[in-house]
Amino acid sequence: MASWNSLPLDVTYQIFGWIAFVSWSISFYPQVILNFRRKSVVGLNFDFLVFNITKHSSYLIYNAALFFSPAVQRQYREKYGSDEMIPVAANDVAFSIHAVALTAFTLFQVLIYDRGNQKVSKTCIGITVIVLLSALVCLILAWPKHSWLWLVSVFNTLQVCMTAIKYIPQAFMNFQRKSTVGWSIGNILLDLVGGVLIFAQLGIQSIDQKTLVNFYGNIGKTLLSVEVVLFDVLFILQHYVFYLVKNDGNTTTPEGNVTSLIDPDDEKPELKNV
């Protein structure tokens, strides 16, 4: 079984991982707190939330299976080599559990707070149904041959795809409104820290093992960190450069068009003063 060659690198890897866990975990709270203070979710895109819980659920299945299942771990080493380290750490599992719980709570806030005329788009519902059906088909295919590594890799691929998709509705909504009011920048700043540290983790492990296998052996984690950084930079530019206004829960903003939908033909409700 593979082990760390350098104790300092091992310690650094663990520290980076848990800092990323704390940063990513805390990143859910600014939006929850903002919703609570405003008693409103106007400006928060509902498609983003649906995509987000689908993404984190897929990532939880992947992380938990690779971290806890001896069968999946055995198939991983058969594919990538017996000396390769499992590229999922305890902080990855802890983060996924927390992410699913907090995203579900944010969805609950959507049900109890003012949401204007915003709703989940038909496009979002269609994509989510396709993802769930695809996962079910893959489970049926994997079951007879016990292809568990392939199956969890499918969930890893799904979470990568959902990560790429989930930010688009919110970014487009900000663009349409020319405002980021209702969308917490604190979430983005903390998210960025986590994404950078996760990528650094992979680099540290590669230096210690003198191989890049962990980058493509856990391509989902690699792509996740890259996608997070790119979209977070976009949101930071939207908030601080493109649509620079006083964005807080107590700011009254000009009335404008808001849409929580991807579909351009769907109804575009007006944004209430928040």
mmCIF file of C-alpha atoms in Angstrom:
data_model
loop_
_atom_site.group_PDB
_atom_site.id
_atom_site.type_symbol
_atom_site.label_atom_id
_atom_site.label_comp_id
_atom_site.label_asym_id
_atom_site.label_seq_id
_atom_site.Cartn_x
_atom_site.Cartn_y
_atom_site.Cartn_z
ATOM 1 C CA MET A 1 0.000 0.000 0.000
ATOM 2 C CA ALA A 2 1.303 3.440 -0.886
ATOM 3 C CA SER A 3 2.423 5.811 1.841
ATOM 4 C CA TRP A 4 3.908 9.270 2.102
ATOM 5 C CA ASN A 5 7.642 9.595 1.504
ATOM 6 C CA SER A 6 7.924 12.974 3.203
ATOM 7 C CA LEU A 7 6.352 13.743 6.578
ATOM 8 C CA PRO A 8 6.396 17.549 6.008
ATOM 9 C CA LEU A 9 4.564 17.097 2.696
ATOM 10 C CA ASP A 10 2.083 14.759 4.359
ATOM 11 C CA VAL A 11 1.395 17.321 7.102
ATOM 12 C CA THR A 12 1.113 20.153 4.545
ATOM 13 C CA TYR A 13 -1.299 18.060 2.468
ATOM 14 C CA GLN A 14 -3.506 17.434 5.502
ATOM 15 C CA ILE A 15 -3.401 21.088 6.588
ATOM 16 C CA PHE A 16 -4.311 22.340 3.108
ATOM 17 C CA GLY A 17 -7.103 19.790 2.897
ATOM 18 C CA TRP A 18 -8.702 20.785 6.170
ATOM 19 C CA ILE A 19 -8.315 24.514 5.502
ATOM 20 C CA ALA A 20 -10.051 23.907 2.150
ATOM 21 C CA PHE A 21 -12.739 21.917 3.977
ATOM 22 C CA VAL A 22 -13.324 24.739 6.459
ATOM 23 C CA SER A 23 -13.267 27.393 3.725
ATOM 24 C CA TRP A 24 -15.651 25.513 1.424
ATOM 25 C CA SER A 25 -17.911 24.573 4.325
ATOM 26 C CA ILE A 26 -18.126 28.122 5.669
ATOM 27 C CA SER A 27 -18.759 29.384 2.129
ATOM 28 C CA PHE A 28 -22.340 28.092 2.339
ATOM 29 C CA TYR A 29 -23.207 30.279 5.326
ATOM 30 C CA PRO A 30 -22.962 33.832 3.917
ATOM 31 C CA GLN A 31 -25.795 33.048 1.473
ATOM 32 C CA VAL A 32 -27.865 31.376 4.191
ATOM 33 C CA ILE A 33 -27.342 34.354 6.512
ATOM 34 C CA LEU A 34 -28.081 36.853 3.731
ATOM 35 C CA ASN A 35 -31.340 35.056 2.940
ATOM 36 C CA PHE A 36 -32.278 35.072 6.622
ATOM 37 C CA ARG A 37 -31.550 38.781 7.082
ATOM 38 C CA ARG A 38 -33.460 39.792 3.962
ATOM 39 C CA LYS A 39 -36.222 37.228 4.481
ATOM 40 C CA SER A 40 -35.935 36.930 0.727
ATOM 41 C CA VAL A 41 -34.188 34.781 -1.882
ATOM 42 C CA VAL A 42 -34.788 37.209 -4.740
ATOM 43 C CA GLY A 43 -31.535 37.432 -6.681
ATOM 44 C CA LEU A 44 -30.454 33.881 -5.801
ATOM 45 C CA ASN A 45 -30.877 31.654 -8.822
ATOM 46 C CA PHE A 46 -32.946 28.530 -8.125
ATOM 47 C CA ASP A 47 -31.465 26.606 -11.045
ATOM 48 C CA PHE A 48 -28.076 27.050 -9.378
ATOM 49 C CA LEU A 49 -29.390 25.456 -6.179
ATOM 50 C CA VAL A 50 -30.946 22.459 -7.952
ATOM 51 C CA PHE A 51 -27.794 21.870 -9.986
ATOM 52 C CA ASN A 52 -25.717 22.359 -6.851
ATOM 53 C CA ILE A 53 -27.459 19.697 -4.775
ATOM 54 C CA THR A 54 -27.295 17.276 -7.723
ATOM 55 C CA LYS A 55 -23.579 17.980 -8.061
ATOM 56 C CA HIS A 56 -22.795 17.607 -4.347
ATOM 57 C CA SER A 57 -24.856 14.423 -4.047
ATOM 58 C CA SER A 58 -22.873 12.898 -6.917
ATOM 59 C CA TYR A 59 -19.599 14.034 -5.358
ATOM 60 C CA LEU A 60 -20.605 12.568 -1.987
ATOM 61 C CA ILE A 61 -21.265 9.169 -3.566
ATOM 62 C CA TYR A 62 -17.861 9.258 -5.283
ATOM 63 C CA ASN A 63 -15.902 10.405 -2.227
ATOM 64 C CA ALA A 64 -17.608 8.072 0.245
ATOM 65 C CA ALA A 65 -17.282 5.039 -2.038
ATOM 66 C CA LEU A 66 -13.587 5.602 -2.782
ATOM 67 C CA PHE A 67 -12.760 6.411 0.844
ATOM 68 C CA PHE A 68 -14.739 3.671 2.612
ATOM 69 C CA SER A 69 -15.177 0.801 0.133
ATOM 70 C CA PRO A 70 -12.380 -1.817 0.015
ATOM 71 C CA ALA A 71 -13.783 -3.117 -3.285
ATOM 72 C CA VAL A 72 -13.562 0.278 -4.961
ATOM 73 C CA GLN A 73 -10.091 0.881 -3.517
ATOM 74 C CA ARG A 74 -8.913 -2.517 -4.792
ATOM 75 C CA GLN A 75 -10.214 -1.772 -8.294
ATOM 76 C CA TYR A 76 -8.528 1.649 -8.192
ATOM 77 C CA ARG A 77 -5.139 0.100 -7.409
ATOM 78 C CA GLU A 78 -5.646 -2.598 -10.023
ATOM 79 C CA LYS A 79 -6.158 0.142 -12.594
ATOM 80 C CA TYR A 80 -3.554 2.698 -11.520
ATOM 81 C CA GLY A 81 -0.999 0.553 -9.665
ATOM 82 C CA SER A 82 -0.716 -1.049 -6.243
ATOM 83 C CA ASP A 83 1.646 1.676 -5.035
ATOM 84 C CA GLU A 84 -0.768 4.519 -5.769
ATOM 85 C CA MET A 85 -2.422 6.400 -2.930
ATOM 86 C CA ILE A 86 -6.191 6.745 -2.814
ATOM 87 C CA PRO A 87 -6.768 10.362 -3.886
ATOM 88 C CA VAL A 88 -9.717 10.990 -1.565
ATOM 89 C CA ALA A 89 -9.098 12.233 1.970
ATOM 90 C CA ALA A 90 -11.333 12.389 5.039
ATOM 91 C CA ASN A 91 -11.850 16.121 4.504
ATOM 92 C CA ASP A 92 -13.307 15.399 1.039
ATOM 93 C CA VAL A 93 -15.967 13.136 2.562
ATOM 94 C CA ALA A 94 -16.704 15.571 5.395
ATOM 95 C CA PHE A 95 -17.087 18.441 2.948
ATOM 96 C CA SER A 96 -19.476 16.497 0.714
ATOM 97 C CA ILE A 97 -21.752 15.583 3.606
ATOM 98 C CA HIS A 98 -21.817 19.162 4.823
ATOM 99 C CA ALA A 99 -22.386 20.530 1.304
ATOM 100 C CA VAL A 100 -25.440 18.358 0.690
ATOM 101 C CA ALA A 101 -26.925 19.337 4.054
ATOM 102 C CA LEU A 102 -26.384 23.104 3.621
ATOM 103 C CA THR A 103 -27.603 23.153 0.015
ATOM 104 C CA ALA A 104 -30.736 21.307 1.104
ATOM 105 C CA PHE A 105 -31.245 23.903 3.853
ATOM 106 C CA THR A 106 -30.868 26.745 1.334
ATOM 107 C CA LEU A 107 -33.526 25.082 -0.816
ATOM 108 C CA PHE A 108 -35.725 25.026 2.269
ATOM 109 C CA GLN A 109 -35.211 28.787 2.589
ATOM 110 C CA VAL A 110 -36.517 29.141 -0.951
ATOM 111 C CA LEU A 111 -39.778 27.593 0.234
ATOM 112 C CA ILE A 112 -40.272 29.865 3.255
ATOM 113 C CA TYR A 113 -38.890 33.254 2.137
ATOM 114 C CA ASP A 114 -40.034 35.794 -0.445
ATOM 115 C CA ARG A 115 -38.977 34.575 -3.864
ATOM 116 C CA GLY A 116 -40.904 36.977 -6.061
ATOM 117 C CA ASN A 117 -41.885 35.247 -9.285
ATOM 118 C CA GLN A 118 -38.643 33.287 -9.567
ATOM 119 C CA LYS A 119 -38.886 29.571 -10.215
ATOM 120 C CA VAL A 120 -36.880 26.614 -11.405
ATOM 121 C CA SER A 121 -36.651 26.511 -15.192
ATOM 122 C CA LYS A 122 -37.879 23.691 -17.371
ATOM 123 C CA THR A 123 -34.357 23.387 -18.749
ATOM 124 C CA CYS A 124 -32.999 22.795 -15.252
ATOM 125 C CA ILE A 125 -35.660 20.191 -14.506
ATOM 126 C CA GLY A 126 -34.948 18.436 -17.811
ATOM 127 C CA ILE A 127 -31.177 18.334 -17.248
ATOM 128 C CA THR A 128 -31.615 17.064 -13.693
ATOM 129 C CA VAL A 129 -33.969 14.281 -14.806
ATOM 130 C CA ILE A 130 -31.492 13.229 -17.524
ATOM 131 C CA VAL A 131 -28.676 13.122 -14.953
ATOM 132 C CA LEU A 132 -30.689 10.978 -12.547
ATOM 133 C CA LEU A 133 -31.807 8.581 -15.281
ATOM 134 C CA SER A 134 -28.217 8.306 -16.537
ATOM 135 C CA ALA A 135 -27.023 7.419 -13.040
ATOM 136 C CA LEU A 136 -29.727 4.745 -12.752
ATOM 137 C CA VAL A 137 -28.792 3.214 -16.126
ATOM 138 C CA CYS A 138 -25.107 3.133 -15.140
ATOM 139 C CA LEU A 139 -25.974 1.412 -11.863
ATOM 140 C CA ILE A 140 -27.902 -1.267 -13.758
ATOM 141 C CA LEU A 141 -24.966 -1.776 -16.151
ATOM 142 C CA ALA A 142 -22.351 -1.913 -13.379
ATOM 143 C CA TRP A 143 -24.203 -4.292 -11.084
ATOM 144 C CA PRO A 144 -23.738 -7.646 -12.922
ATOM 145 C CA LYS A 145 -19.935 -7.250 -13.325
ATOM 146 C CA HIS A 146 -19.401 -5.368 -10.062
ATOM 147 C CA SER A 147 -17.738 -2.534 -11.947
ATOM 148 C CA TRP A 148 -17.819 -0.304 -8.895
ATOM 149 C CA LEU A 149 -14.849 1.885 -9.770
ATOM 150 C CA TRP A 150 -16.377 2.617 -13.169
ATOM 151 C CA LEU A 151 -19.697 3.434 -11.497
ATOM 152 C CA VAL A 152 -18.240 5.863 -8.952
ATOM 153 C CA SER A 153 -16.183 7.386 -11.754
ATOM 154 C CA VAL A 154 -19.469 8.067 -13.546
ATOM 155 C CA PHE A 155 -20.681 9.963 -10.477
ATOM 156 C CA ASN A 156 -17.379 11.822 -10.448
ATOM 157 C CA THR A 157 -17.909 12.781 -14.091
ATOM 158 C CA LEU A 158 -21.458 13.882 -13.318
ATOM 159 C CA GLN A 159 -20.286 16.185 -10.545
ATOM 160 C CA VAL A 160 -17.682 17.722 -12.852
ATOM 161 C CA CYS A 161 -20.346 18.382 -15.493
ATOM 162 C CA MET A 162 -22.769 19.770 -12.926
ATOM 163 C CA THR A 163 -20.042 22.048 -11.538
ATOM 164 C CA ALA A 164 -19.543 23.509 -15.003
ATOM 165 C CA ILE A 165 -23.291 23.911 -15.529
ATOM 166 C CA LYS A 166 -24.428 25.096 -12.092
ATOM 167 C CA TYR A 167 -22.707 28.495 -12.144
ATOM 168 C CA ILE A 168 -24.023 29.510 -15.567
ATOM 169 C CA PRO A 169 -27.612 30.442 -14.520
ATOM 170 C CA GLN A 170 -26.376 32.684 -11.694
ATOM 171 C CA ALA A 171 -23.682 34.325 -13.835
ATOM 172 C CA PHE A 172 -26.230 34.953 -16.613
ATOM 173 C CA MET A 173 -28.775 36.262 -14.118
ATOM 174 C CA ASN A 174 -26.211 38.732 -12.737
ATOM 175 C CA PHE A 175 -25.470 39.813 -16.308
ATOM 176 C CA GLN A 176 -29.150 40.389 -17.098
ATOM 177 C CA ARG A 177 -29.762 42.371 -13.914
ATOM 178 C CA LYS A 178 -26.400 44.176 -14.060
ATOM 179 C CA SER A 179 -26.304 43.516 -10.330
ATOM 180 C CA THR A 180 -25.171 40.903 -7.802
ATOM 181 C CA VAL A 181 -27.609 41.954 -5.070
ATOM 182 C CA GLY A 182 -29.022 38.849 -3.383
ATOM 183 C CA TRP A 183 -25.971 36.777 -4.346
ATOM 184 C CA SER A 184 -23.391 36.573 -1.546
ATOM 185 C CA ILE A 185 -19.820 37.481 -2.538
ATOM 186 C CA GLY A 186 -18.619 35.980 0.748
ATOM 187 C CA ASN A 187 -19.601 32.596 -0.621
ATOM 188 C CA ILE A 188 -17.437 33.184 -3.685
ATOM 189 C CA LEU A 189 -14.332 34.417 -1.846
ATOM 190 C CA LEU A 190 -14.326 31.415 0.472
ATOM 191 C CA ASP A 191 -15.076 29.099 -2.440
ATOM 192 C CA LEU A 192 -12.032 30.457 -4.275
ATOM 193 C CA VAL A 193 -9.738 29.778 -1.319
ATOM 194 C CA GLY A 194 -10.968 26.183 -1.177
ATOM 195 C CA GLY A 195 -10.506 25.646 -4.911
ATOM 196 C CA VAL A 196 -6.915 26.916 -4.870
ATOM 197 C CA LEU A 197 -5.984 24.780 -1.853
ATOM 198 C CA ILE A 198 -7.528 21.607 -3.301
ATOM 199 C CA PHE A 199 -5.447 22.048 -6.450
ATOM 200 C CA ALA A 200 -2.380 22.668 -4.262
ATOM 201 C CA GLN A 201 -3.153 19.411 -2.434
ATOM 202 C CA LEU A 202 -2.936 17.475 -5.688
ATOM 203 C CA GLY A 203 0.365 19.154 -6.478
ATOM 204 C CA ILE A 204 1.824 18.288 -3.074
ATOM 205 C CA GLN A 205 0.828 14.653 -3.455
ATOM 206 C CA SER A 206 2.366 14.558 -6.925
ATOM 207 C CA ILE A 207 5.650 15.966 -5.628
ATOM 208 C CA ASP A 208 5.779 13.392 -2.837
ATOM 209 C CA GLN A 209 4.892 10.438 -5.071
ATOM 210 C CA LYS A 210 6.901 11.729 -8.067
ATOM 211 C CA THR A 211 3.957 11.043 -10.360
ATOM 212 C CA LEU A 212 0.993 12.846 -11.887
ATOM 213 C CA VAL A 213 -1.310 9.837 -11.534
ATOM 214 C CA ASN A 214 -3.366 11.478 -8.797
ATOM 215 C CA PHE A 215 -4.216 14.341 -11.170
ATOM 216 C CA TYR A 216 -5.798 12.095 -13.788
ATOM 217 C CA GLY A 217 -6.637 9.232 -11.415
ATOM 218 C CA ASN A 218 -8.978 11.665 -9.699
ATOM 219 C CA ILE A 219 -9.668 13.868 -12.703
ATOM 220 C CA GLY A 220 -12.929 14.990 -11.128
ATOM 221 C CA LYS A 221 -11.138 16.633 -8.207
ATOM 222 C CA THR A 222 -8.672 18.247 -10.606
ATOM 223 C CA LEU A 223 -11.344 19.653 -12.903
ATOM 224 C CA LEU A 224 -13.494 20.656 -9.926
ATOM 225 C CA SER A 225 -10.761 22.889 -8.514
ATOM 226 C CA VAL A 226 -10.073 24.457 -11.928
ATOM 227 C CA GLU A 227 -13.765 25.108 -12.632
ATOM 228 C CA VAL A 228 -14.310 26.608 -9.200
ATOM 229 C CA VAL A 229 -11.407 29.023 -9.584
ATOM 230 C CA LEU A 230 -12.460 30.155 -13.069
ATOM 231 C CA PHE A 231 -16.105 30.802 -12.184
ATOM 232 C CA ASP A 232 -15.224 32.424 -8.860
ATOM 233 C CA VAL A 233 -12.945 34.867 -10.667
ATOM 234 C CA LEU A 234 -15.865 35.690 -12.987
ATOM 235 C CA PHE A 235 -18.201 36.343 -10.062
ATOM 236 C CA ILE A 236 -15.584 38.500 -8.343
ATOM 237 C CA LEU A 237 -15.258 40.587 -11.520
ATOM 238 C CA GLN A 238 -19.045 40.891 -11.754
ATOM 239 C CA HIS A 239 -19.302 42.043 -8.147
ATOM 240 C CA TYR A 240 -16.312 44.363 -7.842
ATOM 241 C CA VAL A 241 -15.763 45.540 -11.426
ATOM 242 C CA PHE A 242 -18.656 45.077 -13.851
ATOM 243 C CA TYR A 243 -21.616 45.767 -11.569
ATOM 244 C CA LEU A 244 -19.999 47.697 -8.746
ATOM 245 C CA VAL A 245 -22.748 48.722 -6.348
ATOM 246 C CA LYS A 246 -23.259 48.614 -2.626
ATOM 247 C CA ASN A 247 -24.311 44.973 -2.420
ATOM 248 C CA ASP A 248 -25.660 44.143 0.999
ATOM 249 C CA GLY A 249 -28.896 42.952 2.494
ATOM 250 C CA ASN A 250 -29.968 46.476 3.448
ATOM 251 C CA THR A 251 -29.382 48.124 0.069
ATOM 252 C CA THR A 252 -32.355 49.355 -1.901
ATOM 253 C CA THR A 253 -31.732 48.810 -5.580
ATOM 254 C CA PRO A 254 -33.452 50.112 -8.680
ATOM 255 C CA GLU A 255 -36.216 47.932 -9.938
ATOM 256 C CA GLY A 256 -35.070 45.676 -12.752
ATOM 257 C CA ASN A 257 -35.682 42.420 -14.495
ATOM 258 C CA VAL A 258 -34.758 39.216 -12.704
ATOM 259 C CA THR A 259 -34.879 35.698 -14.045
ATOM 260 C CA SER A 260 -34.017 32.424 -12.401
ATOM 261 C CA LEU A 261 -34.339 30.633 -15.686
ATOM 262 C CA ILE A 262 -31.962 29.495 -18.358
ATOM 263 C CA ASP A 263 -34.667 29.600 -20.980
ATOM 264 C CA PRO A 264 -34.752 33.049 -22.588
ATOM 265 C CA ASP A 265 -38.413 32.650 -23.525
ATOM 266 C CA ASP A 266 -39.582 32.077 -19.951
ATOM 267 C CA GLU A 267 -41.225 34.822 -17.910
ATOM 268 C CA LYS A 268 -38.847 37.444 -16.495
ATOM 269 C CA PRO A 269 -40.301 38.672 -13.174
ATOM 270 C CA GLU A 270 -39.500 42.065 -11.755
ATOM 271 C CA LEU A 271 -37.090 42.388 -8.861
ATOM 272 C CA LYS A 272 -38.603 43.841 -5.746
ATOM 273 C CA ASN A 273 -36.650 46.349 -3.713
ATOM 274 C CA VAL A 274 -34.473 44.471 -1.284
#
